[in-house]
Amino acid sequence: MFSTVNVIITFLLLSVTNAFTTSSHQTTLPRADHSSTMKMSFFDDMGKFFDNLGGGDEESGASSEVELVDGAYTGSKRIISIPAKTMKMGGLRLYCNLYLMGVQNTPEPGCWKASKSDDSEVNLRYVDLSGSIIIQFSEECITVDRLGSSPSNKYLMHESMILNGFLDELNSIVHEGSVSEEKRLLTLPEPGNQLEEARDAISFG
């Protein structure tokens, strides 16, 4: 089962890369365009597929033992909390996970290392080990925490770049393209300014 899932994931990553990347060397997912509806449907269907695979995650047991405090874990701090009006959780996680896996060399080669503790979370650990970004998805909201009590100034600058890019991706999902609200991977409750408020909370924004 494990090897089959790996083959499927590799095939999907190659398919997504060939279908959605631009000709530039930067690894980012594209903004929504005339094919936005097809992309949203693709990520929603693939997210449901992986959700239905079931099975345990080898690392999930370790993460469940960590004490929950201000942020997700001991020593973490909540930076951003974005409430959702509606969310196609599986598709949104897949879309954002692929984006976050693709920014590990932003803005410098090897400055981030991405990992997943389970299907609802992506961790980006900084190269100097002074801090990590923890992004979690639930049916009610998306949260971003910083793990590390004394992050370096360089970490904070690079963190702001990653998070501003992440918010750009969420903005394209919420607002861009001719996609009806019921087909969007994420919609926001009124007044709909949650992404702008999130940018204000980012260091060096």
Short mmCIF file of C-alpha atoms in Angstrom, two decimals, residues 19 29 36 53 62 71 103 108 119 121 126 131 136 143 159 173 177 191-192:
data_model
loop_
_atom_site.label_atom_id
_atom_site.label_comp_id
_atom_site.label_asym_id
_atom_site.label_seq_id
_atom_site.Cartn_x
_atom_site.Cartn_y
_atom_site.Cartn_z
CA ALA A 19 0.11 21.31 -16.20
CA LEU A 29 1.52 27.58 -8.50
CA SER A 36 -9.57 28.27 -12.67
CA LEU A 53 -7.05 6.39 1.37
CA ALA A 62 4.73 11.71 17.90
CA GLY A 71 -0.04 28.17 19.21
CA VAL A 103 9.07 27.34 -1.69
CA GLU A 108 17.80 31.21 -0.89
CA ASP A 119 -2.70 15.59 6.49
CA GLU A 121 -0.41 20.37 8.84
CA TYR A 126 14.39 27.37 8.83
CA GLY A 131 12.26 29.12 14.01
CA GLN A 136 -2.66 23.96 9.94
CA THR A 143 -3.87 28.95 11.27
CA GLU A 159 9.20 34.20 7.07
CA ILE A 173 -8.30 31.05 -4.54
CA GLY A 177 -10.93 33.92 -11.82
CA PRO A 191 -16.56 41.48 5.80
CA GLY A 192 -14.08 39.44 3.76
#
